[in-house]
XYZ file of C-alpha atoms in Angstrom:
461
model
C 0.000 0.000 0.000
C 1.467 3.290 -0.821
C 1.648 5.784 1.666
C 0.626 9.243 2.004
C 3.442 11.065 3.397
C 0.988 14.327 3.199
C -1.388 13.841 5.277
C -0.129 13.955 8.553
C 2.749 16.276 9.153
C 4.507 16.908 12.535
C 5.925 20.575 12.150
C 9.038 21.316 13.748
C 11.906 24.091 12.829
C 14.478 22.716 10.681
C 16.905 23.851 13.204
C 19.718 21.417 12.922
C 22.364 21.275 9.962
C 25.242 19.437 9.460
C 28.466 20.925 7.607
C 32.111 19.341 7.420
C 35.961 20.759 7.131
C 38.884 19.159 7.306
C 41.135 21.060 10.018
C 41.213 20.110 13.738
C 41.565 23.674 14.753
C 40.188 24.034 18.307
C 37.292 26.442 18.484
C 37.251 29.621 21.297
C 35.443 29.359 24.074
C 32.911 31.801 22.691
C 31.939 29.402 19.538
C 28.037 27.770 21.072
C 27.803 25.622 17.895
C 30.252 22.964 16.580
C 29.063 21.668 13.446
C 31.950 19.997 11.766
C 33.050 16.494 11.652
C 36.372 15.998 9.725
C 35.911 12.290 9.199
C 38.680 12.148 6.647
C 41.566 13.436 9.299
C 43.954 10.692 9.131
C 45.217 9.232 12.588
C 48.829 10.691 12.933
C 51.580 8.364 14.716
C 50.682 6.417 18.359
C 49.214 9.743 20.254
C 46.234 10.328 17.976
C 44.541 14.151 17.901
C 41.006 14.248 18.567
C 39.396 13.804 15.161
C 35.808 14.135 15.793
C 33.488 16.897 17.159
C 29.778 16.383 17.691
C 27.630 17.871 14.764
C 25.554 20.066 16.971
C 25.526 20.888 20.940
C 22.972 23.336 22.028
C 21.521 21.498 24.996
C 21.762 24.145 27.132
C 19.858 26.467 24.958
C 17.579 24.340 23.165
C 14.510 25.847 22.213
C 10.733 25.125 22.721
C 8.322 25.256 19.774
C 4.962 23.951 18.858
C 4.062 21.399 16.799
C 0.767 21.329 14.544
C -0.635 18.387 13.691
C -3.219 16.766 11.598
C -4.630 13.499 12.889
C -4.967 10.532 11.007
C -4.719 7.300 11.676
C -3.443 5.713 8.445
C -0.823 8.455 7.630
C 1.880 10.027 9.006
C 5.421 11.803 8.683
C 7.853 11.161 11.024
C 10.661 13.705 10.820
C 10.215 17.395 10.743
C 9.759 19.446 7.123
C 12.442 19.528 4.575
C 14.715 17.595 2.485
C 12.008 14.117 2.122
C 15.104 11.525 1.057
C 14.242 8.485 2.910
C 11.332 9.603 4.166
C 8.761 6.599 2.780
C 11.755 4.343 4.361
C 11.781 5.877 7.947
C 8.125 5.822 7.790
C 7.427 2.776 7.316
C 10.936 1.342 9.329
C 8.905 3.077 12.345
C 5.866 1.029 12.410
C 7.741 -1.938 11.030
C 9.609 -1.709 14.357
C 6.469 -0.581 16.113
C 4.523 -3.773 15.279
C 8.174 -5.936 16.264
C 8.251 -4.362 19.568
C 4.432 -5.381 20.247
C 5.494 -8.799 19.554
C 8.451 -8.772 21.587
C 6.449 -7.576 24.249
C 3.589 -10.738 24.252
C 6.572 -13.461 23.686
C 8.623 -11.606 26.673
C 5.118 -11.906 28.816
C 4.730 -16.082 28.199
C 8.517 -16.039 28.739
C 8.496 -14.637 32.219
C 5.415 -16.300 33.250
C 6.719 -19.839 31.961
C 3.469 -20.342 30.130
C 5.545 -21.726 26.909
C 9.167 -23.266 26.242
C 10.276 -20.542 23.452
C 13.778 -20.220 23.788
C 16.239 -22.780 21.285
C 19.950 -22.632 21.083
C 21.762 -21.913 17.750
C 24.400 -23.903 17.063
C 27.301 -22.144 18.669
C 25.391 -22.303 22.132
C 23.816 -18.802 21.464
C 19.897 -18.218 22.360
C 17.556 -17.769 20.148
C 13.843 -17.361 20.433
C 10.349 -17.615 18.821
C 10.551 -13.907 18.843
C 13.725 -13.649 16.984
C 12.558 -15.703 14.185
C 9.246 -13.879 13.954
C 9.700 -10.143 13.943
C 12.687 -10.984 10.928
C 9.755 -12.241 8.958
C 7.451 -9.747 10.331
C 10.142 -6.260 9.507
C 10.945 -9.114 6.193
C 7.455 -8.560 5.068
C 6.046 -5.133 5.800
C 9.679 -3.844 4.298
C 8.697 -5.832 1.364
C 4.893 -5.259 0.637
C 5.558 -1.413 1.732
C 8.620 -0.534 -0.601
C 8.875 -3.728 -3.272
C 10.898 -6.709 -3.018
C 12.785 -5.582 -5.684
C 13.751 -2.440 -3.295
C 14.528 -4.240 -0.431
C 17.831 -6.180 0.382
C 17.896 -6.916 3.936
C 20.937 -8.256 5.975
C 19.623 -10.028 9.063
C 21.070 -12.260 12.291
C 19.078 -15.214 12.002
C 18.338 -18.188 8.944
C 15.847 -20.479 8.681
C 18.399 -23.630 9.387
C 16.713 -24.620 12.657
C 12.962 -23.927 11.819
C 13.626 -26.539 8.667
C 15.322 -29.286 10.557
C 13.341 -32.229 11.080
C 11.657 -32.143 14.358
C 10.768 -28.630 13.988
C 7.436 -28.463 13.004
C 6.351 -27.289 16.673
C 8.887 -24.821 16.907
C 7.601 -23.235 13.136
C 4.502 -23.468 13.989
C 5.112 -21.132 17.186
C 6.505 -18.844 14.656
C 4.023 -18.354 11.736
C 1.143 -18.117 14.897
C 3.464 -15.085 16.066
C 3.722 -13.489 12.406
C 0.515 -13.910 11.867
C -0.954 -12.267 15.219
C 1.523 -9.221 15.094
C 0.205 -9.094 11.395
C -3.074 -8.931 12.436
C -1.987 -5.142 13.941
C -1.003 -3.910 10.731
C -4.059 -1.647 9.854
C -3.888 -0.250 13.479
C -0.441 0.907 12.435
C -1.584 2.274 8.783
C -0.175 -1.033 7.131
C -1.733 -3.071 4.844
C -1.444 -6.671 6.129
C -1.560 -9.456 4.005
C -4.774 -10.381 2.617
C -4.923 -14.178 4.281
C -2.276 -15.389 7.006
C 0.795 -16.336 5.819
C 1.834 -20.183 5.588
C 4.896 -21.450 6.792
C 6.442 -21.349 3.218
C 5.426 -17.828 3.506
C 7.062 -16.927 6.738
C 10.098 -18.690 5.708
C 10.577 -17.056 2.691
C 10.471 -13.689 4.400
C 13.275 -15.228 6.564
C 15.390 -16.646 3.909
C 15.221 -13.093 2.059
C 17.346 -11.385 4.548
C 20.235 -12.847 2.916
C 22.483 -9.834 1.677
C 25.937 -9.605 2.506
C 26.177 -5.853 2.900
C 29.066 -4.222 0.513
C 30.471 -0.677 -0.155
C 27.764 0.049 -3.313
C 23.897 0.068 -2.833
C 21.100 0.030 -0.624
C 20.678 -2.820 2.416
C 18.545 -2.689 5.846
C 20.669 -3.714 8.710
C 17.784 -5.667 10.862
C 18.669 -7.381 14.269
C 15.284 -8.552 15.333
C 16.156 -9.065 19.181
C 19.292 -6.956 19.847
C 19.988 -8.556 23.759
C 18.516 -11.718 23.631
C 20.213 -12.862 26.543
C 18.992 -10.289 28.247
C 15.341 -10.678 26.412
C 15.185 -13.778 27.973
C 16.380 -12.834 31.549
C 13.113 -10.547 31.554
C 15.999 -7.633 30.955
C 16.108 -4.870 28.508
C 16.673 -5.419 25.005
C 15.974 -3.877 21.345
C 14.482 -4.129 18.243
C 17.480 -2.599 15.891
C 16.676 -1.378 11.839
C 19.254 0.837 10.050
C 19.321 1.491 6.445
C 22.843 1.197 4.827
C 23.857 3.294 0.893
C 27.130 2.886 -0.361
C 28.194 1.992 2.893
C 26.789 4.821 5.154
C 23.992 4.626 7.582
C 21.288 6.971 6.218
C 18.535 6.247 8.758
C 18.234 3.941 12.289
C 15.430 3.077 14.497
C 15.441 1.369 18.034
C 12.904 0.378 19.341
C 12.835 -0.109 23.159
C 9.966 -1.976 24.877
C 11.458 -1.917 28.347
C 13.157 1.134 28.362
C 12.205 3.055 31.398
C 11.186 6.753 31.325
C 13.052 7.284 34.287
C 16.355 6.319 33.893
C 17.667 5.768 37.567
C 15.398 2.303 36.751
C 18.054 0.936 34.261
C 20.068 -0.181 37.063
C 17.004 -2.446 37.993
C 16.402 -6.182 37.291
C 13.320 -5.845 34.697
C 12.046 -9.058 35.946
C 11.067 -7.345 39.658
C 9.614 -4.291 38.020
C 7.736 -6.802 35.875
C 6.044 -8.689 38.850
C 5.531 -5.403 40.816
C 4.008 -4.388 37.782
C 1.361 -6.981 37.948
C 0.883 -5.515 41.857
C 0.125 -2.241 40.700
C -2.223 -0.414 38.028
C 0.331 1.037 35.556
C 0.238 5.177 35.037
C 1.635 7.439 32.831
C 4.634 7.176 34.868
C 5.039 4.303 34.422
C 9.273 2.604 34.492
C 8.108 0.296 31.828
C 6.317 2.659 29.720
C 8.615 1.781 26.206
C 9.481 4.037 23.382
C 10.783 4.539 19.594
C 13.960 6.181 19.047
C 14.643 6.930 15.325
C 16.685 9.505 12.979
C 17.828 10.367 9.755
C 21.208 11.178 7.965
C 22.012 15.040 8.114
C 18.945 15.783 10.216
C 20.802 16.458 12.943
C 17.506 15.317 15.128
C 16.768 12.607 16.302
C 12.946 11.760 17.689
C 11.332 9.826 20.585
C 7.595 8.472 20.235
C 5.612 6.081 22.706
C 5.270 2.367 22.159
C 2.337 1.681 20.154
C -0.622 0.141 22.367
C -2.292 -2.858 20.841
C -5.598 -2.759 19.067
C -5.420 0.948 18.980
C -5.069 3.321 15.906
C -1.349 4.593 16.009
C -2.342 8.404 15.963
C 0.125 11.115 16.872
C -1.067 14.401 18.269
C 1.867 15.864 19.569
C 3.650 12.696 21.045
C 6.928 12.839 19.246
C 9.113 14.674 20.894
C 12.892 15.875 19.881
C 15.983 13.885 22.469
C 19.285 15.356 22.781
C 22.692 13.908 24.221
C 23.567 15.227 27.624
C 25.624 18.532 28.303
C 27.869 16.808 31.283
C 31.329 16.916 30.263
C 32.557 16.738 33.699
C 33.566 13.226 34.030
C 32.834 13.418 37.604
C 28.721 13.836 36.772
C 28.918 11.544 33.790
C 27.355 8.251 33.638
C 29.178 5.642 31.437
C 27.345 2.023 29.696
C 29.111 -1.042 28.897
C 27.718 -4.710 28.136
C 26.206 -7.000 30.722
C 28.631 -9.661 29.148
C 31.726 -10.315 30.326
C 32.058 -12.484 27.098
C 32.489 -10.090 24.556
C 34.282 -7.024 26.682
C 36.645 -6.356 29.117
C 34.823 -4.797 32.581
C 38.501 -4.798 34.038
C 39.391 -2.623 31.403
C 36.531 0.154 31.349
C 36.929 0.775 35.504
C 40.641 1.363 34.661
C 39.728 3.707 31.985
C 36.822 5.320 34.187
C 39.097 5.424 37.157
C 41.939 7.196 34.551
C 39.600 10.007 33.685
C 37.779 10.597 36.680
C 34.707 8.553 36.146
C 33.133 8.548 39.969
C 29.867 6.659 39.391
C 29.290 2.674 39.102
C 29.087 1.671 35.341
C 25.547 1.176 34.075
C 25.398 -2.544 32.828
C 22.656 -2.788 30.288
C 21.807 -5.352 27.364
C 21.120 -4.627 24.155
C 21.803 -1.243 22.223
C 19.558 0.356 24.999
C 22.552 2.067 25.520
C 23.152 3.743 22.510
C 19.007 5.208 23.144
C 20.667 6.074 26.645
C 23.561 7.997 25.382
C 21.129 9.685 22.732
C 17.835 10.981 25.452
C 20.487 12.376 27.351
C 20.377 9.391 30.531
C 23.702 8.490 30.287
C 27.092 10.061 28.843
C 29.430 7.216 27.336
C 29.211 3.880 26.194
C 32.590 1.736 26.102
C 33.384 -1.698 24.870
C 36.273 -2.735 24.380
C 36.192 -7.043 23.041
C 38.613 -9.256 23.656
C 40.651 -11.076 21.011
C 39.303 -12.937 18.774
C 35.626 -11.191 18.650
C 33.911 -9.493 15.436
C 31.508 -6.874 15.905
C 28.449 -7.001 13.875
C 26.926 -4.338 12.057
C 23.504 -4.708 12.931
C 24.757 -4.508 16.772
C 25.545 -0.713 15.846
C 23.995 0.827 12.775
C 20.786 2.138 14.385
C 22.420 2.834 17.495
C 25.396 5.250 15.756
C 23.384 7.238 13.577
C 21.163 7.848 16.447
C 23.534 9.255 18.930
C 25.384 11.488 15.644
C 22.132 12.954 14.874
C 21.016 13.752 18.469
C 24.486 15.627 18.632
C 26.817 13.209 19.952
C 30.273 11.425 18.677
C 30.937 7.373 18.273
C 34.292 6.139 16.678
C 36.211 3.317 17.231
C 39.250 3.950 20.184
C 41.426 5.622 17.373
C 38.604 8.473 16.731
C 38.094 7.143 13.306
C 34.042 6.742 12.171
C 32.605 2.883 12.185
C 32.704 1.412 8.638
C 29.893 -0.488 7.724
C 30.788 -0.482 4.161
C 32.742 -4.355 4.651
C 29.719 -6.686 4.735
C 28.221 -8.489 7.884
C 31.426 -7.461 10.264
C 32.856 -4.006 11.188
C 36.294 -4.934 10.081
C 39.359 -2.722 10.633
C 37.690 -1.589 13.743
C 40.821 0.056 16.394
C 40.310 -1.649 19.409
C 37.258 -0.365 20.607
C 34.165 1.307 20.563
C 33.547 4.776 22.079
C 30.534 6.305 21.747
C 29.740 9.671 24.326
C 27.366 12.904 24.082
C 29.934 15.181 23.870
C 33.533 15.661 22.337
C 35.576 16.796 25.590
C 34.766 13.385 26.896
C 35.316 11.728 23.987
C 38.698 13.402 23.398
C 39.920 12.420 27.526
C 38.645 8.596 27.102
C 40.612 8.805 23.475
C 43.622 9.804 25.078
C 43.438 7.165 28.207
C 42.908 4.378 25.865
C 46.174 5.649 24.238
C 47.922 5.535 27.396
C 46.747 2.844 29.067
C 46.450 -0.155 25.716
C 49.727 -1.690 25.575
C 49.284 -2.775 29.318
C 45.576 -4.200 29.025
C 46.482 -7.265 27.722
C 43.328 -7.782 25.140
């Protein structure tokens, strides 16, 4: 179904831009905006220069306006006027991951109550669940039916190897009832769903077409379908993670975030007792596990925060979007750093000796799941570090969303050598310097930069 990107706009100044040089010049103290980003800086010898300044900070002095809207229930546009590239794409990438996140939410609920077994392991021990499978298809199909499958190349975490093994008729079952139900929303969302329920040749196929390999030339959706399944499973935070990739650049990322609390001292608590205190209590607006939809666009330099669609209501949008920004804390002191639950795939030891280096005071904020790139972007935390140990390969679709995110909402993320995150090399971020750093503002950025260049060739990793 086509959509009418005219028929419901949300009107906000076109504020932001985004402009690039190529000199590392510091600025005076008197300069408010720093708009530049000279990606192409080379790194220069062992003691690299900062090369990377956030394209926009004016958190202090950012400033209110009013947003007219039209209602309607079938149409809307989800960035503020302008330049529409990629607008049909984030549209419909926001209630693709709006309908994902309702389904993560109902296969969450039968996992903590225990009312199904829904969880499989992959064959390198890794978990994988009925959810995982099923929002792929799901994102698979509405991308699909929404934009052509001649449009639409999608590179994606999961196959259909274990849903087509013998034995596994149960398990695909599961699946195709999931697709099928979310499906069922798609009208409520201003989707056209598909005209019968899909089969299970049907829901596999919509798997087994999220087979590109990614690449330096043309168009590809980055799609991990439960970003944190480990700590899906656990009842913890997690996310639902779509980026679109051209010629190797991320033009446009949602997250969505079904557990992400609007208050963010409750990060730091177990989901699962929220959950059962949850069931205690009538919910209110205030609620911790309220959930939300974090999205931008290349050159925007905006990013957006909307609500968690309710189920079996009309997604309507009077004035519920509302702008996020990074934090203005560059006293390292204040700041509040992320890192991976995991001990697996980063070094804790590693991060406290950093924190401790520049002056990081406050316990790290262990969270699953690129909830910690949405963190770093509404402003509820400052820096993110991870830092894997030998041997590990990044994947893109752990980052895409999540970096183009915190960049348009004003912040910086580069690898530890202040160079940008290349997605241009397929399914791996490959030539990536050590680390990742991602923070809301440059000054930190620059000191953590500079401790990881002091402090490397004793860290062992």
């Amino acid at each position: 179904m086509p959509l009418n990107s005219t028929s419901l706009v949300f009107r906000a100044p076109n504020l932001l831009g985004q402009t690039r040089i190529t000199s590392t010049k510091k600025f005076g103290a008197a300069t408010s905006l720093e708009t530049w980003s000279p990606w192409s800086m080379k790194k220069a010898h062992q003691r690299r220069r900062f090369p990377v300044v956030s394209q926009l900070k004016f958190n202090q002095n950012y400033p209110s306006f009013t947003s007219s809207v039209m209602e309607d229930e079938r149409s809307l546009v989800l960035t503020s006027p302008g330049p529409d590239r990629y607008s049909k794409e984030l549209d419909v990438a926001v209630r693709a991951v709006q309908m994902a996140c309702s389904l993560c939410q109902k296969v969450q609920e039968s996992l903590i109550l225990k009312t199904s077994n829904l969880v499989h392991s992959k064959h390198d021990n890794s978990p994988v669940t009925v959810a995982d499978w099923s929002v792929q298809a799901t994102v698979s199909w509405i991308l699909s039916e929404s934009l052509g499958c001649r449009n639409v190349s999608i590179l994606a975490e999961e196959d259909v190897q274990s849903l087509s093994e013998p034995g596994s008729s149960a398990l695909l079952a599961a699946v195709v009832r999931t697709v099928n139900d979310c499906l069922a929303e798609a009208p409520h969302l201003g989707l056209k769903g598909p005209e019968m329920p899909l089969g299970s040749s049907d829901v596999l196929e919509a798997i087994s077409r999220c087979n590109s390999t990614g690449g330096p030339t043309g168009r590809f959706w980055a799609l991990d379908p439960v970003d944190g399944t480990l700590g899906f499973v656990r009842g913890d935070q997690y996310a639902v993670a779509l980026a679109l990739i051209e010629d190797g650049e991320v033009v446009l990322g949602v997250l969505g975030c079904p557990n992400y609390p609007m208050k963010k001292e409750w990060l730091s608590y177990h989901h699962r007792y929220h959950r059962i205190i949850s069931k205690l209590t009538p919910t209110t607006s205030e609620s911790w596990d309220k959930g939300c939809v974090i999205y931008a666009r290349r050159g925007r330099g905006e990013a957006w925060m909307q609500p968690l669609h309710r189920k079996n209501k009309p997604l309507s949008w009077p004035n519920t979007a509302i702008p996020v920004r990074v934090s203005s804390i560059d006293n390292p002191a204040l700041a509040t750093f992320c890192e991976p639950v995991e001990k697996s795939n980063s070094s804790h030891s590693f991060t406290a000796g950093l924190a401790h280096s520049v002056g990081l005071r406050k316990e790290p904020l262990r969270v699953y799941s690129m909830v910690k790139y949405a963190a770093i972007a509404r402003g509820d935390a400052e820096i993110f570090m991870k830092f894997a140990r030998t041997g590990y390969k990044e994947k893109i679709w752990d980052h895409a969303a999540g970096v183009i995110i915190i960049e348009e909402a004003g912040g910086v993320v580069t690898d530890a050598g202040g160079s940008r995150l290349d997605f241009s090399k397929g399914m791996f971020l490959e030539g990536l310097d050590r680390g990742i750093i991602a923070c809301g503002g440059a000054k930190l950025h620059e000191k953590i930069i500079g401790a990881v260049d002091a402090s490397w060739n004793s860290s062992g990793l």
